[in-house]
Coordinates of C-alpha atoms in Angstrom, one line a residue:
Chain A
X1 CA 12.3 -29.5 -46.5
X2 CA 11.6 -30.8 -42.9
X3 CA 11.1 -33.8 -42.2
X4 CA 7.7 -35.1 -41.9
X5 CA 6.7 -36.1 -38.2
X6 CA 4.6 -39.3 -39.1
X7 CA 3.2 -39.7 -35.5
X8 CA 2.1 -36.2 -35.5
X9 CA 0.2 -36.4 -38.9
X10 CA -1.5 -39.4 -37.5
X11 CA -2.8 -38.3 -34.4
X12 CA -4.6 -35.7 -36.7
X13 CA -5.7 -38.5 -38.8
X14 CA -7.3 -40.5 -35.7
X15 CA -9.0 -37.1 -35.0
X16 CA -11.1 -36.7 -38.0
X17 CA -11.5 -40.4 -38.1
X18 CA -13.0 -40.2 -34.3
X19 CA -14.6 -37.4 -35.1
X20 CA -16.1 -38.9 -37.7
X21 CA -17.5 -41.6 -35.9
X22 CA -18.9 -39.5 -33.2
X23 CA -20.8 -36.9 -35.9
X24 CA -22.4 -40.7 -37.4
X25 CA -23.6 -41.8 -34.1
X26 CA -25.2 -38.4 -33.2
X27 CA -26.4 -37.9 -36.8
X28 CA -24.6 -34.3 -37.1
X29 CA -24.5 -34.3 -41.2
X30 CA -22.8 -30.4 -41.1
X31 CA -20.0 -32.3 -39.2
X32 CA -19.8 -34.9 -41.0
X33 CA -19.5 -33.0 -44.2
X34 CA -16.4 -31.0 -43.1
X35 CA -14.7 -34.0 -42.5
X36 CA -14.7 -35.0 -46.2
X37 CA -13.4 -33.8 -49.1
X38 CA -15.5 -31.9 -52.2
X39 CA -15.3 -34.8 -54.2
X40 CA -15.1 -38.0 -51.7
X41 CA -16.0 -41.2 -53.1
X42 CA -18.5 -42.7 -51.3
X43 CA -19.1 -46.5 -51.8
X44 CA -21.9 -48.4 -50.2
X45 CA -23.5 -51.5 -50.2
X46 CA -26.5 -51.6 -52.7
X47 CA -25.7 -48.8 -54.6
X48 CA -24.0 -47.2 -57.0
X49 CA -21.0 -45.1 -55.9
X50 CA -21.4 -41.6 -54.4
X51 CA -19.5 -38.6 -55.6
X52 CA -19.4 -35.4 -53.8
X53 CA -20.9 -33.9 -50.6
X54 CA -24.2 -33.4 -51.8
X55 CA -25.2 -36.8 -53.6
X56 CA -23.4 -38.3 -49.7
X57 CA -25.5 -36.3 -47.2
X58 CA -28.7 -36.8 -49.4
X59 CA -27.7 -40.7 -48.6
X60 CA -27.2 -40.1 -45.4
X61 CA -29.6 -37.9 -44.2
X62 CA -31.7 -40.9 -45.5
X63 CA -29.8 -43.7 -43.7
X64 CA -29.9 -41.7 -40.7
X65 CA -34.0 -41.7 -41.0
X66 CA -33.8 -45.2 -40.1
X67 CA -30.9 -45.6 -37.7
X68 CA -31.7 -45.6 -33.9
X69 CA -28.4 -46.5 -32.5
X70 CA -24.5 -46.9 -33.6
X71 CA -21.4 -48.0 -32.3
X72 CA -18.0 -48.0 -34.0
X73 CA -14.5 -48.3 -33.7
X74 CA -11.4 -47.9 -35.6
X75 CA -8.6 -50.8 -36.2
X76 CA -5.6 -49.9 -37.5
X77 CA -4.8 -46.3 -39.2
X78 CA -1.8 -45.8 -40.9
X79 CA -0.2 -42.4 -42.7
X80 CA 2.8 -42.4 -45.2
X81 CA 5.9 -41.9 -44.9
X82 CA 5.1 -38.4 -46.4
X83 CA 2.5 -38.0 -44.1
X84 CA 0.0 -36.6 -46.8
X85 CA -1.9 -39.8 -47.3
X86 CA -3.8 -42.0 -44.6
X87 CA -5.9 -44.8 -44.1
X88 CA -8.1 -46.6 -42.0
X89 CA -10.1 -50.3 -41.2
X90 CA -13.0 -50.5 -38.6
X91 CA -16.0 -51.9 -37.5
X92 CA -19.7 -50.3 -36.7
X93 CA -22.9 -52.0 -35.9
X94 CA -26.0 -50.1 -36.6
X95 CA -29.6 -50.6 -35.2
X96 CA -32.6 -49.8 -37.2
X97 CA -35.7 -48.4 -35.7
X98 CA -38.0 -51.5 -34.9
X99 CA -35.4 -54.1 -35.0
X100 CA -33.9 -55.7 -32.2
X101 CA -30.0 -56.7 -33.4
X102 CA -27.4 -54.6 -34.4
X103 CA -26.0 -55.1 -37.9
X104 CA -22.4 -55.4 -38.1
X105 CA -20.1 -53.7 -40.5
X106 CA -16.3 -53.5 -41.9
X107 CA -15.3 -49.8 -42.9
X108 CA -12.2 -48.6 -45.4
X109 CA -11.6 -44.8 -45.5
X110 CA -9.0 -43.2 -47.8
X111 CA -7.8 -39.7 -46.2
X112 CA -5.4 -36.9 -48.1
X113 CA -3.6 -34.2 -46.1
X114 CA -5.1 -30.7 -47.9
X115 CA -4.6 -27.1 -47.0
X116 CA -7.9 -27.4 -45.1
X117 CA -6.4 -30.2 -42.7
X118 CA -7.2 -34.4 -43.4
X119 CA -9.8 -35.1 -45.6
X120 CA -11.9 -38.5 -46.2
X121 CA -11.6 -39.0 -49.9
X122 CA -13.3 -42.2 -50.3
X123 CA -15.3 -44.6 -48.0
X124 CA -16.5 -47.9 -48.3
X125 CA -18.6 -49.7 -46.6
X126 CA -20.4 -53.2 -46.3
X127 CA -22.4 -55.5 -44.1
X128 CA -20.2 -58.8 -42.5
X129 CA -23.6 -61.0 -43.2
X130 CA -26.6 -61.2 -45.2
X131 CA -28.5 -62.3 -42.2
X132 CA -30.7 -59.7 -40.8
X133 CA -32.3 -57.5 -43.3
X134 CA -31.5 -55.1 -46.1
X135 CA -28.5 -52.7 -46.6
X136 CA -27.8 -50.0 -44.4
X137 CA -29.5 -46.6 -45.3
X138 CA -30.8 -48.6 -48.6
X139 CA -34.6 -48.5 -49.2
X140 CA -34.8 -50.0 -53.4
X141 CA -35.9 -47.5 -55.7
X142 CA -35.0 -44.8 -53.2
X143 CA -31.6 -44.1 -53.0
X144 CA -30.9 -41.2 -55.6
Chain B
X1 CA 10.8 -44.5 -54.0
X2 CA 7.2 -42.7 -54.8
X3 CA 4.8 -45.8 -56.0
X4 CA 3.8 -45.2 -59.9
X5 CA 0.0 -45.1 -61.2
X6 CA 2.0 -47.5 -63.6
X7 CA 2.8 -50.1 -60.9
X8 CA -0.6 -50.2 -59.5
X9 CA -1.9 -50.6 -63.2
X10 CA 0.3 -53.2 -63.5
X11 CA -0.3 -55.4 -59.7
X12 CA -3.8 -54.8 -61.2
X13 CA -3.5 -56.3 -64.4
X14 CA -1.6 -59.5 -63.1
X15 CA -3.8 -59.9 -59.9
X16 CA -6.7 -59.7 -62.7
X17 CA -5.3 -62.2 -64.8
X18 CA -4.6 -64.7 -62.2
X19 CA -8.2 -64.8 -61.0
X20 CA -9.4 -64.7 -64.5
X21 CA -7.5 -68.1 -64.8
X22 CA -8.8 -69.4 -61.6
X23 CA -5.1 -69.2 -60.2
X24 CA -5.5 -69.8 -56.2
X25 CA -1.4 -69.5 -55.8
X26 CA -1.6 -66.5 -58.6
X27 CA -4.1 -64.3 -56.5
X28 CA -1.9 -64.7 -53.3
X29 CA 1.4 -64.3 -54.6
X30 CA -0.1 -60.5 -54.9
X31 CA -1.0 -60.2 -51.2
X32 CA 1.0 -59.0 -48.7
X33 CA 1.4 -61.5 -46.0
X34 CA -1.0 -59.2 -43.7
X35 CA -3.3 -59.3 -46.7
X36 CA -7.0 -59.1 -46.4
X37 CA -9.9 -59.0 -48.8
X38 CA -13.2 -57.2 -47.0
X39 CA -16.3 -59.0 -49.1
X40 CA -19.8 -57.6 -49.1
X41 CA -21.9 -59.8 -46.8
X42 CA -19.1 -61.6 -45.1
X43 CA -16.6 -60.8 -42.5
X44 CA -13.3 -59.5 -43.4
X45 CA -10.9 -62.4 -45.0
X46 CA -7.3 -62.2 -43.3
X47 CA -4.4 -63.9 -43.8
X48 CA -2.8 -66.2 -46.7
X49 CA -4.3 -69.0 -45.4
X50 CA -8.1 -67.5 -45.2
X51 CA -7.2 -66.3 -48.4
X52 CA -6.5 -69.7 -50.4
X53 CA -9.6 -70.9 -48.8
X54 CA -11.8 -67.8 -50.2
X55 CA -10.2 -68.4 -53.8
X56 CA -10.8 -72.1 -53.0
X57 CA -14.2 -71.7 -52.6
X58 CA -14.3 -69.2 -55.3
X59 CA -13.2 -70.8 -58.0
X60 CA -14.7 -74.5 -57.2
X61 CA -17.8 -72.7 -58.2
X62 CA -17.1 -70.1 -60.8
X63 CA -14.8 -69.0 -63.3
X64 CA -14.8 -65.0 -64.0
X65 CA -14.1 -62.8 -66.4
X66 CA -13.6 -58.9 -64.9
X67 CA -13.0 -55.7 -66.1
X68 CA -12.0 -52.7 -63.7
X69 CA -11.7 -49.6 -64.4
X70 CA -9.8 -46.3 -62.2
X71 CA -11.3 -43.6 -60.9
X72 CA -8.4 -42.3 -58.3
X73 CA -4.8 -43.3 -57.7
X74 CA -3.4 -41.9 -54.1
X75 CA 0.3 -42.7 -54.6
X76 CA 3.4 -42.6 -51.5
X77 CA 6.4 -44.4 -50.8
X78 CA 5.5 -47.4 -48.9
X79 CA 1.7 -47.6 -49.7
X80 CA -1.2 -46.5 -52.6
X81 CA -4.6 -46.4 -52.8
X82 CA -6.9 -47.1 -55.6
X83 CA -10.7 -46.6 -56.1
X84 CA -12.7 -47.5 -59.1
X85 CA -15.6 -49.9 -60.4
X86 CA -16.0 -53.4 -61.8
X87 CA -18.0 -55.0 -64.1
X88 CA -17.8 -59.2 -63.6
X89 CA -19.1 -62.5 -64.9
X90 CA -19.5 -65.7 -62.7
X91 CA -19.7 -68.2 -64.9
X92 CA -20.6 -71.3 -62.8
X93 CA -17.9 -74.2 -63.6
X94 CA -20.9 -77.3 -63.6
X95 CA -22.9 -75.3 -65.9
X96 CA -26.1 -72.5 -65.2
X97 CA -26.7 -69.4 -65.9
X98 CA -23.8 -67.1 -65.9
X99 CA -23.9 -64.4 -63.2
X100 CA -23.5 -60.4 -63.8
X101 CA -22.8 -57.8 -61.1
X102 CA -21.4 -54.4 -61.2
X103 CA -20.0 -52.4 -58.2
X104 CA -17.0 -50.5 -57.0
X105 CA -13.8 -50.7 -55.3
X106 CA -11.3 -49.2 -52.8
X107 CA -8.2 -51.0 -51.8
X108 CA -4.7 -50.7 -50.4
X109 CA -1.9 -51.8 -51.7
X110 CA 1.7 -51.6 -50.1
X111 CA 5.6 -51.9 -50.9
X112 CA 7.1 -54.5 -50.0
X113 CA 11.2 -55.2 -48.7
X114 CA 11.9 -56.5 -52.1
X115 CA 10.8 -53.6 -54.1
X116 CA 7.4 -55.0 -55.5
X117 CA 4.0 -53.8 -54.5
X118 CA 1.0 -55.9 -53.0
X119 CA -2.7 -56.2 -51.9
X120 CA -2.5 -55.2 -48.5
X121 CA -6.8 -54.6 -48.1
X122 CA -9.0 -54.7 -50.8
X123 CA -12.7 -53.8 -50.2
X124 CA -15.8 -53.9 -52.8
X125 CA -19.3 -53.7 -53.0
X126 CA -22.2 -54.2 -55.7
X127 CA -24.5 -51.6 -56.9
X128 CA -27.6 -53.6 -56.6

């Protein structure tokens, strides 16, 4: 078996993780969606946990209803020494429609390596404050 | 060597128990020195020392009983992930009303030179 090239596997990593972040800030759910897996395991704040594509960009497609702006970056990415496993730590602020701050936010993604490329297999996500309004993308009552 | 589903059951178990007992030393002897916990509603926590003052704070206030349970082990040689949910009571040490919360979890966890395995970011989030 050849060796793995490490640095290789995580350039694709920062790829879908970048890519990622752009498809959020210009709201492109399709994109979005072929960035994560079947079954990702998506966690935010407020609500119960997500499973699958569908249950996510029904979430999203809500959340992005009420964002106006985003900006996010990536910290630190790291992918095994197998190179079939990868994560990532960041940051985003989102502004709602109406509202005059950004909110600011810590991000953990969990990727896999598949046939199909990197995947996001589970993302979590949560607010650094309770100052300044209600969850991200979280209405109560509305978010199944 | 691959990291076991067994191991991270295990640094689960015992990181669990110490915070159970309201252990300040316990919980960090299972972070990696680079350790960070990322708390709903607050900014990131980093570093042993932000750490002791977290548990600090933690358990002047409450004692807790958790469960967890695991929903998806991604194993490797020098790190693992884990996702899953929780189920906790804050039980408030002057007295009060005990406190209930559910929510999830996704954290990191990586080898370390002596063999063991540690929290190297653990991130959660309630459902309500």
């Amino acid at each position: 078996m050849s060796p793995v090239d490490v640095e290789a596997e995580k350039r694709l990593v920062d790829r879908v993780v970048q890519g990622l972040v752009e498809a959020d800030i210009s709201k492109d759910l399709d994109r979005i969606m072929e960035l994560f897996a079947e079954d990702i395991n998506y966690q935010p704040p407020g609500v119960p946990p997500l499973f699958g594509k569908d249950a996510v960009r029904r979430y999203l497609d809500r959340a992005f209803d009420q964002t106006e702006d985003m900006i996010a970056g990536s910290d630190r990415t790291e992918v095994s020494v197998s190179g079939d496993l990868a994560y990532s730590v960041g940051w985003f602020k989102s502004k709602r429609y109406g509202w005059e701050d950004y909110l600011d936010y810590k991000y953990l993604f969990a990727l896999k390596k598949t046939t199909d490329g990197w995947k996001i297999v589970a993302e979590s996500f949560s607010r650094n404050s309770r100052e300044g309004g209600e969850y991200y993308g979280y209405r109560p009552g509305e978010e199944q | 060597m691959m990291i076991t589903e067994e191991e991270v059951r295990k640094l689960r178990e015992s990181y669990m128990k110490a915070q159970d007992a309201s252990d300040v030393e316990g919980c960090l002897s299972f972070w990696d020195k680079e350790g960070a916990l990322l708390p709903p509603n607050m900014p990131m926590v980093k570093g042993i020392e932000a750490g002791r003052r977290f548990y600090e704070d933690l358990f002047k206030n409450y004692r807790q009983d958790a469960e967890v349970t695991f929903d998806e082990f991604g194993l490797s040689e020098n790190w693992s992930f884990l996702q899953g949910r929780f189920v906790i009571k804050l039980i408030p040490v002057d007295g009060g009303e005990t406190l209930h919360s559910k929510g999830k979890y996704l954290e990191i966890h990586k080898r370390q030179p002596d063999g063991s395995l540690k929290f190297y970011r653990h991130m959660w989030s309630e459902d309500e």
